[in-house]
């Protein structure tokens, strides 16, 4: 590979060898094994630390930075070649041997293997290397959002505002709310009440904010000011262990399988990115954030509008929209994503809303079908 020439002492036809050492609990404990690796491989300018990262060095910071970028490219290329069933260690890049009987020389999965009770004949085998997941009704029961998260925010908004009123974060939330409430008053939105001036006292000001927020929650309004405040209330709930995120039982196994296959997974939800990460970092299966490459919310656009998916594709850096698979429970979102060129499947979960007859989408009842 041409990029090998960016590594000091190596030319196009040379073999690049990077030694690997085992990780330790403390960085200082790596000194002995790192010294042994450098002594054994005096030509190397990098050492991989298993399950941790890589050390790269050079004659100057410029040399170190250049080589780090080259190593990054070469490691990434090796991973992708492996995923394609190709031997990354030889110039010919021929087929690799079968791994556990699952992958053949052409990189296609063998038939007949049973996974979680499903035959691979029944499974979706997308060519996509990216999966975009909805949360509510796809990874998480709708009831968790409607019966747990929203009621918690509703019950604790006054307590949260009173306890954090003078903080910079809450003042930012209040300023957003104040602008939204003023807009609602001008538009005659039901439930909007004026915010009194600060000199009347903090308690009355907070009470008026609470009244407005409760009206917004009852109306199920999808607005930035409300979502930002809710996210901060939920964060307190998760930190105090009053809230635990809920995902369906198949989700961790599916995420682990995709991760092992090199498939990049993203989230696109109407909840704020902070709220999304709170659910997955404090889930009933522990912290699942390591399986995700990114989180998108409606700052990318409405989930029922096609341009939102174009924005996500541009952000991720995907040229062919069909290289991304979108999984959602909402028919209108599926239509918008398919119009952008994405592959789409609809999630059928307990409590999800009905779909139109002859909707034309493939459906799944578990993520293990992908």
XYZ file of N, CA and C in Angstrom, residues 4 7 10 14-18 44 71 74:
33
model
N 2.272 3.092 3.187
C 3.365 2.550 3.993
C 4.611 3.424 3.886
N 5.687 5.758 6.745
C 6.291 5.230 7.968
C 7.811 5.251 7.823
N 10.542 2.809 5.743
C 9.800 1.835 4.950
C 9.516 2.382 3.551
N 8.225 -2.794 1.172
C 8.629 -3.322 2.471
C 7.437 -3.887 3.245
N 7.755 -4.757 4.184
C 6.741 -5.279 5.096
C 6.766 -4.451 6.375
N 5.611 -4.004 6.813
C 5.496 -3.211 8.040
C 5.037 -4.126 9.171
N 5.822 -4.219 10.210
C 5.489 -5.047 11.365
C 5.289 -4.141 12.577
N 4.136 -4.284 13.237
C 3.844 -3.500 14.436
C 3.667 -4.468 15.604
N 10.638 -0.428 14.362
C 9.264 0.038 14.534
C 9.199 1.448 15.104
N -0.465 5.195 10.086
C -0.847 3.983 10.797
C -2.372 3.853 10.866
N -3.621 2.593 7.581
C -3.246 1.200 7.332
C -4.017 0.236 8.231
